[in-house]
Tab-separated table of C-alpha atoms in Angstrom:
chain	number	residue	atom	x	y	z
H	85	MET	CA	83.626	174.106	-33.446
H	86	SER	CA	82.032	176.483	-35.463
H	87	PRO	CA	79.156	176.545	-37.129
H	88	SER	CA	79.682	175.850	-40.482
H	89	SER	CA	77.249	177.970	-41.875
H	90	LEU	CA	79.875	180.751	-40.033
H	91	ASP	CA	82.595	179.434	-41.492
H	92	GLU	CA	80.353	179.382	-44.817
H	93	LEU	CA	80.357	183.081	-44.484
H	94	ILE	CA	84.116	184.138	-42.895
H	95	ASP	CA	85.103	182.260	-46.035
H	96	ALA	CA	83.194	183.665	-48.692
H	97	LEU	CA	84.209	186.938	-46.945
H	98	ARG	CA	87.309	186.657	-47.628
H	99	GLY	CA	87.274	186.331	-51.254
H	100	LEU	CA	86.737	190.063	-51.425
H	101	PRO	CA	89.536	192.141	-52.226
H	102	GLY	CA	92.315	193.424	-49.132
H	103	VAL	CA	90.061	190.832	-46.491
H	104	GLY	CA	91.890	188.408	-44.641
H	105	PRO	CA	90.961	185.980	-41.812
H	106	LYS	CA	90.925	188.551	-38.985
H	107	SER	CA	89.492	190.587	-40.908
H	108	ALA	CA	86.360	188.143	-42.164
H	109	GLN	CA	85.282	187.153	-38.718
H	110	ARG	CA	84.990	190.906	-37.295
H	111	MET	CA	82.447	191.821	-40.802
H	112	ALA	CA	81.208	187.756	-39.590
H	113	TYR	CA	80.898	189.037	-36.176
H	114	HIS	CA	79.226	192.565	-36.822
H	115	LEU	CA	76.867	191.819	-39.202
H	116	LEU	CA	75.244	188.865	-37.892
H	117	GLN	CA	75.520	190.182	-34.090
H	118	ARG	CA	75.438	194.487	-34.952
H	119	ASP	CA	73.617	194.565	-37.595
H	120	GLN	CA	71.848	192.029	-39.423
H	121	ARG	CA	69.399	194.610	-41.287
H	122	GLY	CA	72.487	195.295	-43.584
H	123	ALA	CA	73.943	191.426	-43.727
H	124	GLU	CA	70.347	190.957	-45.638
H	125	ARG	CA	70.807	194.028	-47.331
H	126	LEU	CA	73.916	193.270	-48.089
H	127	ALA	CA	73.087	189.549	-48.994
H	128	ARG	CA	69.486	191.631	-51.437
H	129	ALA	CA	72.667	193.781	-52.979
H	130	LEU	CA	74.404	191.438	-54.157
H	131	GLY	CA	71.546	189.141	-55.763
H	132	ASN	CA	70.165	192.635	-57.235
H	133	ALA	CA	73.375	194.001	-58.969
H	134	LEU	CA	74.532	189.868	-60.400
H	135	ALA	CA	70.780	189.743	-61.630
H	136	VAL	CA	70.315	193.266	-62.815
H	137	LEU	CA	73.893	194.671	-63.805
H	138	ARG	CA	75.462	194.266	-67.465
H	139	HIS	CA	78.039	195.544	-68.980
H	140	CYS	CA	77.331	198.725	-71.398
H	141	GLU	CA	77.458	197.216	-75.372
H	142	ARG	CA	79.356	200.618	-76.166
H	143	CYS	CA	81.542	201.976	-73.285
H	144	ASN	CA	81.661	198.831	-71.130
H	145	THR	CA	81.428	200.084	-67.762
H	146	PHE	CA	78.654	198.709	-65.743
H	147	THR	CA	74.752	199.677	-66.106
H	148	GLU	CA	71.837	198.738	-65.889
H	149	THR	CA	70.801	198.894	-69.773
H	150	GLU	CA	71.657	197.830	-73.271
H	151	ILE	CA	74.148	201.428	-73.349
H	152	CYS	CA	74.584	203.721	-70.449
H	153	GLN	CA	73.233	207.178	-70.065
H	154	ARG	CA	76.679	208.480	-71.416
H	155	CYS	CA	76.980	206.659	-74.026
H	156	ALA	CA	72.959	207.783	-75.504
H	157	SER	CA	73.931	211.316	-74.462
H	158	PRO	CA	73.851	213.881	-77.416
H	159	GLN	CA	75.967	216.087	-75.273
H	160	ARG	CA	78.678	214.368	-75.645
H	161	ASP	CA	81.708	214.604	-78.441
H	162	ALA	CA	82.034	211.090	-79.783
H	163	SER	CA	85.274	212.200	-82.080
H	164	LEU	CA	86.619	210.994	-79.224
H	165	LEU	CA	87.194	208.094	-77.276
H	166	CYS	CA	88.890	207.840	-73.763
H	167	VAL	CA	90.650	204.600	-72.922
H	168	VAL	CA	90.083	203.618	-69.374
H	169	GLU	CA	91.149	200.758	-67.270
H	170	MET	CA	87.871	200.579	-64.310
H	171	PRO	CA	84.632	203.279	-64.047
H	172	ALA	CA	86.541	204.817	-60.755
H	173	ASP	CA	89.058	206.168	-63.355
H	174	LEU	CA	85.544	207.113	-65.551
H	175	ALA	CA	84.461	208.735	-62.176
H	176	VAL	CA	88.037	211.319	-62.032
H	177	ILE	CA	87.739	212.197	-65.234
H	178	GLU	CA	84.267	213.250	-65.253
H	179	GLN	CA	85.232	215.261	-62.080
H	180	THR	CA	87.821	217.445	-63.370
H	181	HIS	CA	85.092	218.311	-66.161
H	182	ALA	CA	88.116	218.570	-68.634
H	183	TYR	CA	86.534	216.209	-70.561
H	184	ASN	CA	83.020	215.800	-72.914
H	185	GLY	CA	84.456	212.307	-75.344
H	186	LEU	CA	83.431	209.166	-74.343
H	187	TYR	CA	84.669	206.434	-72.517
H	188	TYR	CA	85.850	202.782	-72.535
H	189	VAL	CA	86.023	200.933	-69.358
H	190	LEU	CA	88.938	197.937	-69.969
H	191	MET	CA	87.765	196.434	-67.233
H	192	GLY	CA	91.303	196.163	-65.280
H	193	ARG	CA	94.409	195.899	-67.475
H	194	LEU	CA	97.022	193.229	-68.164
H	195	SER	CA	98.286	191.623	-65.650
H	196	PRO	CA	99.398	188.390	-66.652
H	197	LEU	CA	100.230	187.275	-63.183
H	198	ASP	CA	97.069	187.380	-62.393
H	199	GLY	CA	95.937	185.658	-65.561
H	200	ILE	CA	94.363	188.612	-67.015
H	201	GLY	CA	96.288	188.283	-70.539
H	202	PRO	CA	93.575	190.518	-74.668
H	203	ARG	CA	91.026	187.671	-73.867
H	204	GLU	CA	90.343	188.587	-70.556
H	205	LEU	CA	90.026	192.361	-71.167
H	206	LYS	CA	88.142	191.702	-74.211
H	207	PHE	CA	90.650	194.087	-76.327
H	208	ASP	CA	87.797	192.020	-79.523
H	209	LYS	CA	85.367	194.269	-77.698
H	210	LEU	CA	87.289	197.725	-78.305
H	211	LEU	CA	87.850	197.699	-81.640
H	212	ALA	CA	84.546	196.930	-83.196
H	213	ARG	CA	83.638	199.874	-80.653
H	214	VAL	CA	86.511	202.367	-82.460
H	215	ALA	CA	86.158	201.238	-85.640
H	216	ASP	CA	83.159	203.329	-85.880
H	217	SER	CA	84.279	206.065	-88.424
H	218	THR	CA	83.139	209.121	-86.254
H	219	VAL	CA	86.019	207.874	-83.521
H	220	GLN	CA	88.016	210.525	-84.910
H	221	GLU	CA	91.508	210.033	-81.754
H	222	VAL	CA	91.695	207.061	-78.831
H	223	ILE	CA	92.924	208.647	-75.946
H	224	LEU	CA	94.919	206.495	-73.013
H	225	ALA	CA	94.107	206.901	-70.258
H	226	THR	CA	94.872	203.582	-68.411
H	227	ASN	CA	96.992	204.252	-65.265
H	228	PHE	CA	100.774	205.009	-65.419
H	229	THR	CA	101.668	202.101	-62.906
H	230	ASN	CA	103.501	199.142	-64.965
H	231	GLU	CA	100.474	196.950	-65.693
H	232	GLY	CA	98.839	200.217	-66.962
H	233	GLU	CA	101.844	201.305	-69.091
H	234	ALA	CA	101.937	197.632	-70.717
H	235	THR	CA	98.113	197.824	-71.700
H	236	ALA	CA	98.417	201.571	-72.945
H	237	HIS	CA	101.266	200.021	-74.738
H	238	ILE	CA	99.655	197.166	-76.435
H	239	VAL	CA	95.982	198.883	-77.145
H	240	ALA	CA	98.626	201.585	-78.984
H	241	GLU	CA	99.608	199.004	-80.989
H	242	LEU	CA	96.197	197.738	-82.014
H	243	LEU	CA	95.043	200.995	-82.765
H	244	ALA	CA	97.954	202.002	-84.899
H	245	ALA	CA	97.644	198.878	-86.880
H	246	ARG	CA	94.002	200.072	-87.762
H	247	GLY	CA	95.275	203.657	-89.057
H	248	ILE	CA	93.798	205.237	-85.305
H	249	ARG	CA	95.204	208.370	-83.916
H	250	VAL	CA	95.951	207.513	-80.591
H	251	SER	CA	97.563	209.846	-77.917
H	252	ARG	CA	98.090	209.352	-73.615
H	253	LEU	CA	97.397	211.273	-71.116
H	254	SER	CA	100.806	213.240	-70.633
H	255	ARG	CA	103.307	212.110	-67.741
H	256	GLY	CA	104.758	214.994	-65.525
H	257	VAL	CA	105.235	217.207	-62.224
H	258	PRO	CA	101.464	216.694	-60.994
H	259	VAL	CA	99.885	220.489	-60.857
H	260	GLY	CA	101.009	222.207	-56.863
H	261	GLY	CA	103.467	219.414	-57.494
H	262	GLU	CA	107.214	220.942	-56.027
H	263	LEU	CA	110.163	219.171	-57.584
H	264	GLU	CA	112.120	218.757	-54.005
H	265	HIS	CA	109.275	216.415	-53.079
H	266	THR	CA	108.809	214.631	-56.621
H	267	ASP	CA	109.974	211.074	-57.272
H	268	THR	CA	113.456	211.548	-59.777
H	269	GLY	CA	111.731	209.231	-62.771
H	270	THR	CA	108.163	211.554	-62.718
H	271	ILE	CA	111.440	214.673	-62.625
H	272	ALA	CA	113.049	212.323	-65.655
H	273	GLN	CA	109.845	211.864	-67.648
H	274	ALA	CA	108.990	215.618	-67.653
H	275	LEU	CA	111.726	216.212	-68.959
H	276	VAL	CA	112.140	214.320	-71.580
H	277	GLU	CA	108.658	215.362	-72.892
H	278	ARG	CA	108.738	218.739	-71.868
H	279	ARG	CA	106.842	221.160	-73.851
H	280	PRO	CA	107.557	224.080	-75.903
H	281	LEU	CA	105.983	227.399	-74.684
R	266	MET	CA	75.333	207.611	-64.077
R	267	SER	CA	76.535	205.839	-62.367
R	268	PRO	CA	73.079	202.546	-62.448
R	269	SER	CA	71.706	201.922	-58.807
R	270	SER	CA	71.810	198.741	-58.259
R	271	LEU	CA	75.658	199.304	-57.975
R	272	ASP	CA	76.012	202.271	-55.694
R	273	GLU	CA	73.326	200.100	-53.343
R	274	LEU	CA	75.838	197.473	-53.336
R	275	ILE	CA	78.115	199.919	-52.863
R	276	ASP	CA	76.497	201.232	-49.999
R	277	ALA	CA	76.239	198.317	-48.701
R	278	LEU	CA	79.562	197.037	-48.814
R	279	ARG	CA	80.202	200.118	-47.055
R	280	GLY	CA	78.361	198.907	-43.680
R	281	LEU	CA	81.076	195.950	-43.210
R	282	PRO	CA	83.407	197.207	-40.048
R	283	GLY	CA	87.303	198.865	-41.872
R	284	VAL	CA	85.226	199.815	-45.479
R	285	GLY	CA	84.857	202.913	-46.861
R	286	PRO	CA	83.962	203.862	-50.053
R	287	LYS	CA	87.022	203.082	-51.981
R	288	SER	CA	87.101	200.019	-50.463
R	289	ALA	CA	83.493	199.331	-51.279
R	290	GLN	CA	83.561	200.199	-54.976
R	291	ARG	CA	86.527	198.405	-55.309
R	292	MET	CA	84.816	194.712	-53.571
R	293	ALA	CA	81.887	196.260	-56.125
R	294	TYR	CA	84.194	195.856	-59.560
R	295	HIS	CA	85.784	193.077	-58.064
R	296	LEU	CA	82.701	190.985	-57.685
R	297	LEU	CA	81.068	191.844	-59.768
R	298	GLN	CA	84.354	191.651	-62.683
R	299	ARG	CA	85.938	189.365	-62.058
R	300	ASP	CA	84.270	186.555	-59.275
R	301	GLN	CA	80.598	186.632	-59.478
R	302	ARG	CA	80.314	182.873	-58.202
R	303	GLY	CA	82.660	184.497	-55.348
R	304	ALA	CA	79.743	187.174	-55.255
R	305	GLU	CA	76.574	184.485	-55.674
R	306	ARG	CA	78.594	182.378	-52.654
R	307	LEU	CA	78.655	186.020	-50.337
R	308	ALA	CA	74.862	186.146	-50.833
R	309	ARG	CA	73.899	182.458	-50.271
R	310	ALA	CA	76.238	182.979	-46.811
R	311	LEU	CA	74.605	185.852	-45.889
R	312	GLY	CA	71.666	184.487	-46.458
R	313	ASN	CA	71.781	181.059	-44.884
R	314	ALA	CA	73.833	182.919	-41.853
R	315	LEU	CA	70.825	184.732	-41.189
R	316	ALA	CA	68.301	181.437	-41.342
R	317	VAL	CA	70.424	179.180	-39.362
R	318	LEU	CA	72.125	180.706	-37.173
R	319	ARG	CA	71.087	181.455	-33.745
R	320	HIS	CA	72.391	182.250	-30.027
R	321	CYS	CA	73.422	178.940	-27.787
R	322	GLU	CA	71.215	178.870	-24.698
R	323	ARG	CA	72.995	178.210	-22.101
R	324	CYS	CA	76.621	180.262	-23.576
R	325	ASN	CA	74.587	182.339	-26.406
R	326	THR	CA	77.454	181.837	-29.092
R	327	PHE	CA	76.307	181.706	-31.997
R	328	THR	CA	75.444	178.172	-32.730
R	329	GLU	CA	72.937	176.048	-35.510
R	330	THR	CA	70.842	174.087	-32.744
R	331	GLU	CA	69.856	174.957	-29.613
R	332	ILE	CA	72.813	173.988	-27.083
R	333	CYS	CA	76.295	174.265	-29.349
R	334	GLN	CA	78.288	171.157	-28.576
R	335	ARG	CA	80.442	172.867	-26.381
R	336	CYS	CA	77.489	173.407	-23.338
R	337	ALA	CA	76.401	169.416	-24.410
R	338	SER	CA	79.977	168.307	-23.894
R	339	PRO	CA	80.334	165.704	-21.137
R	340	GLN	CA	83.515	166.280	-21.117
R	341	ARG	CA	84.013	170.047	-19.900
R	342	ASP	CA	84.413	171.154	-16.527
R	343	ALA	CA	80.544	172.790	-15.588
R	344	SER	CA	81.726	173.943	-12.623
R	345	LEU	CA	83.659	176.905	-14.481
R	346	LEU	CA	82.415	179.354	-16.710
R	347	CYS	CA	84.255	181.786	-18.681
R	348	VAL	CA	83.104	184.742	-19.588
R	349	VAL	CA	84.311	186.368	-23.064
R	350	GLU	CA	83.365	189.457	-25.339
R	351	MET	CA	83.357	187.555	-28.703
R	352	PRO	CA	83.911	184.354	-30.187
R	353	ALA	CA	87.217	185.105	-31.182
R	354	ASP	CA	87.598	185.351	-27.514
R	355	LEU	CA	86.811	181.814	-27.302
R	356	ALA	CA	88.847	180.392	-30.069
R	357	VAL	CA	91.822	181.891	-28.843
R	358	ILE	CA	91.333	180.588	-25.166
R	359	GLU	CA	90.550	176.985	-26.417
R	360	GLN	CA	94.057	176.341	-28.489
R	361	THR	CA	95.592	177.689	-24.859
R	362	HIS	CA	93.929	174.370	-24.098
R	363	ALA	CA	94.654	175.744	-20.778
R	364	TYR	CA	90.729	175.432	-19.486
R	365	ASN	CA	88.021	172.901	-20.149
R	366	GLY	CA	84.868	174.852	-18.150
R	367	LEU	CA	82.665	176.379	-20.167
R	368	TYR	CA	81.741	180.052	-21.783
R	369	TYR	CA	79.742	182.516	-21.824
R	370	VAL	CA	79.792	185.019	-24.225
R	371	LEU	CA	78.268	188.840	-23.988
R	372	MET	CA	78.779	188.744	-27.961
R	373	GLY	CA	80.624	192.337	-26.905
R	374	ARG	CA	81.500	195.044	-24.115
R	375	LEU	CA	80.028	197.906	-22.261
R	376	SER	CA	79.916	200.643	-25.398
R	377	PRO	CA	77.926	203.119	-23.703
R	378	LEU	CA	79.210	205.795	-26.541
R	379	ASP	CA	77.889	203.193	-29.138
R	380	GLY	CA	74.385	202.437	-27.005
R	381	ILE	CA	75.562	198.448	-25.919
R	382	GLY	CA	75.059	198.549	-22.052
R	383	PRO	CA	73.138	196.184	-19.619
R	384	ARG	CA	70.565	195.293	-22.161
R	385	GLU	CA	72.157	195.190	-25.158
R	386	LEU	CA	74.865	192.635	-23.593
R	387	LYS	CA	71.544	191.008	-21.703
R	388	PHE	CA	73.071	190.486	-18.428
R	389	ASP	CA	69.697	188.559	-17.571
R	390	LYS	CA	71.200	186.039	-19.657
R	391	LEU	CA	73.739	185.903	-18.109
R	392	LEU	CA	73.033	186.136	-14.041
R	393	ALA	CA	70.163	183.603	-14.992
R	394	ARG	CA	72.997	181.211	-16.575
R	395	VAL	CA	75.623	181.198	-13.586
R	396	ALA	CA	71.806	180.483	-10.827
R	397	ASP	CA	72.331	177.479	-12.284
R	398	SER	CA	74.032	175.315	-8.708
R	399	THR	CA	76.825	173.759	-10.598
R	400	VAL	CA	78.877	176.626	-11.662
R	401	GLN	CA	81.017	177.187	-8.941
R	402	GLU	CA	83.546	180.058	-10.310
R	403	VAL	CA	83.131	182.367	-13.074
R	404	ILE	CA	86.563	183.611	-14.675
R	405	LEU	CA	86.199	187.802	-16.212
R	406	ALA	CA	88.032	187.207	-20.082
R	407	THR	CA	86.860	190.548	-21.673
R	408	ASN	CA	89.600	192.504	-23.228
R	409	PHE	CA	92.126	194.580	-20.956
R	410	THR	CA	91.176	197.344	-22.479
R	411	ASN	CA	88.822	200.322	-20.163
R	412	GLU	CA	85.346	199.354	-22.046
R	413	GLY	CA	86.867	195.694	-21.407
R	414	GLU	CA	87.474	196.430	-18.011
R	415	ALA	CA	84.170	198.345	-16.995
R	416	THR	CA	82.189	195.302	-18.142
R	417	ALA	CA	84.141	192.611	-16.336
R	418	HIS	CA	83.936	195.039	-13.147
R	419	ILE	CA	80.273	195.696	-13.688
R	420	VAL	CA	79.748	191.755	-14.362
R	421	ALA	CA	81.813	191.244	-10.999
R	422	GLU	CA	79.603	193.319	-9.061
R	423	LEU	CA	76.144	191.917	-10.602
R	424	LEU	CA	77.505	187.831	-9.502
R	425	ALA	CA	79.122	189.062	-6.438
R	426	ALA	CA	75.989	189.997	-5.239
R	427	ARG	CA	74.424	187.109	-5.657
R	428	GLY	CA	77.237	185.070	-4.021
R	429	ILE	CA	78.916	183.583	-6.973
R	430	ARG	CA	82.930	183.332	-6.739
R	431	VAL	CA	84.226	185.758	-9.159
R	432	SER	CA	87.877	185.662	-10.937
R	433	ARG	CA	89.499	188.086	-13.141
R	434	LEU	CA	92.902	187.141	-16.146
R	435	SER	CA	95.376	188.111	-13.837
R	436	ARG	CA	97.198	190.757	-15.853
R	437	GLY	CA	99.546	188.969	-18.607
R	438	VAL	CA	97.528	190.644	-20.391
R	439	PRO	CA	99.215	193.602	-21.561
R	440	VAL	CA	97.491	196.951	-20.331
R	441	GLY	CA	95.530	197.533	-23.294
R	442	GLY	CA	95.650	193.977	-25.946
R	443	GLU	CA	93.170	192.493	-27.125
R	444	LEU	CA	93.230	188.854	-26.578
R	445	GLU	CA	92.704	187.896	-30.235
R	446	HIS	CA	95.917	189.224	-30.952
R	447	THR	CA	97.706	188.255	-27.749
R	448	ASP	CA	99.562	184.998	-28.422
R	449	THR	CA	98.529	181.625	-26.351
R	450	GLY	CA	101.227	181.201	-23.873
R	451	THR	CA	100.623	184.959	-22.669
R	452	ILE	CA	97.060	183.867	-22.351
R	453	ALA	CA	97.547	180.368	-20.542
R	454	GLN	CA	99.538	182.461	-18.267
R	455	ALA	CA	97.127	184.967	-17.392
R	456	LEU	CA	94.335	181.687	-17.050
R	457	VAL	CA	96.638	179.675	-14.017
R	458	GLU	CA	96.787	183.410	-12.107
R	459	ARG	CA	93.812	184.259	-12.160
R	460	ARG	CA	92.503	186.034	-9.365
R	461	PRO	CA	89.788	186.365	-6.929
R	462	LEU	CA	87.715	189.716	-7.430
């Protein structure tokens, strides 16, 4: 009985990650009943983003130009290349102010169950990027999840085969963390990877 | 550093109910990276819904025609009018198969804190609808939350002042519960045991 353009909107909203049928319904009612301007704005933002955004030729992140501002900046240390999964990871590393090199954003992680393999992650583009001889070291900063670790492992092998120096973010007890409240796996890693002082 | 059309999309997604900054970011990345067709579909569905959907002249629910199918149906008992907050509530009552009357959808509830008063809920439209002398009884089926109860109270007073018989779903619905999340058996019981106000 409910009108099909409403069903179609609810269906389209269900395509968003983490949105089930109830949330999609609530969102649709909210947009149509309480926030039509928000709905117009969202439709416009989607159309605009689809039309305007592309991937940086160098670091693969979202950008509106051929090469993103960061990659084009002469202030960054071009000898370091940090590989992350998503732009959100890049943003967190930037917030540390502890890194001034460049990035490469995979836009995902190896995830065979979701059909995301080396081809989907465009490892070719990463390898082409690294072929640039200014890159002295690649720092793998994928997540420490199973999928992130697997991704780091494969990328490390590909890069090592090309004679490129590769490192990985260290694993260990978080800063401010207490051993008592740290999982044993992390503590075991911190023991194995203990650093000489 | 991040491109403004991406920020604008993330901002627009944050306008959805229940979506915070992290979810909005994840949604934007997902749409742009993994599901551009889903993004196009959502933009189109939003535009189409905004263009096509309106409120039924009689029951106020979303419809693509002047009067919705249900209100136009000769199979429904026009002497009964059930007042609900949202289309989702209407759908749940329909699922009980315990009611064959018509509906009026308030599209909300009194909520002074959100700036939703009698004017926003268009009580005038409800009163005009009820002025139709075929309506013998109005069943108030707003939620049993504080706001839903307050809404029922005000509507009951308005209708009683016009000499219209008013009833309320019985308290088979748990106090503080919402129709949308109640099992159909309980709702059917509450329909049968509705009490005159």
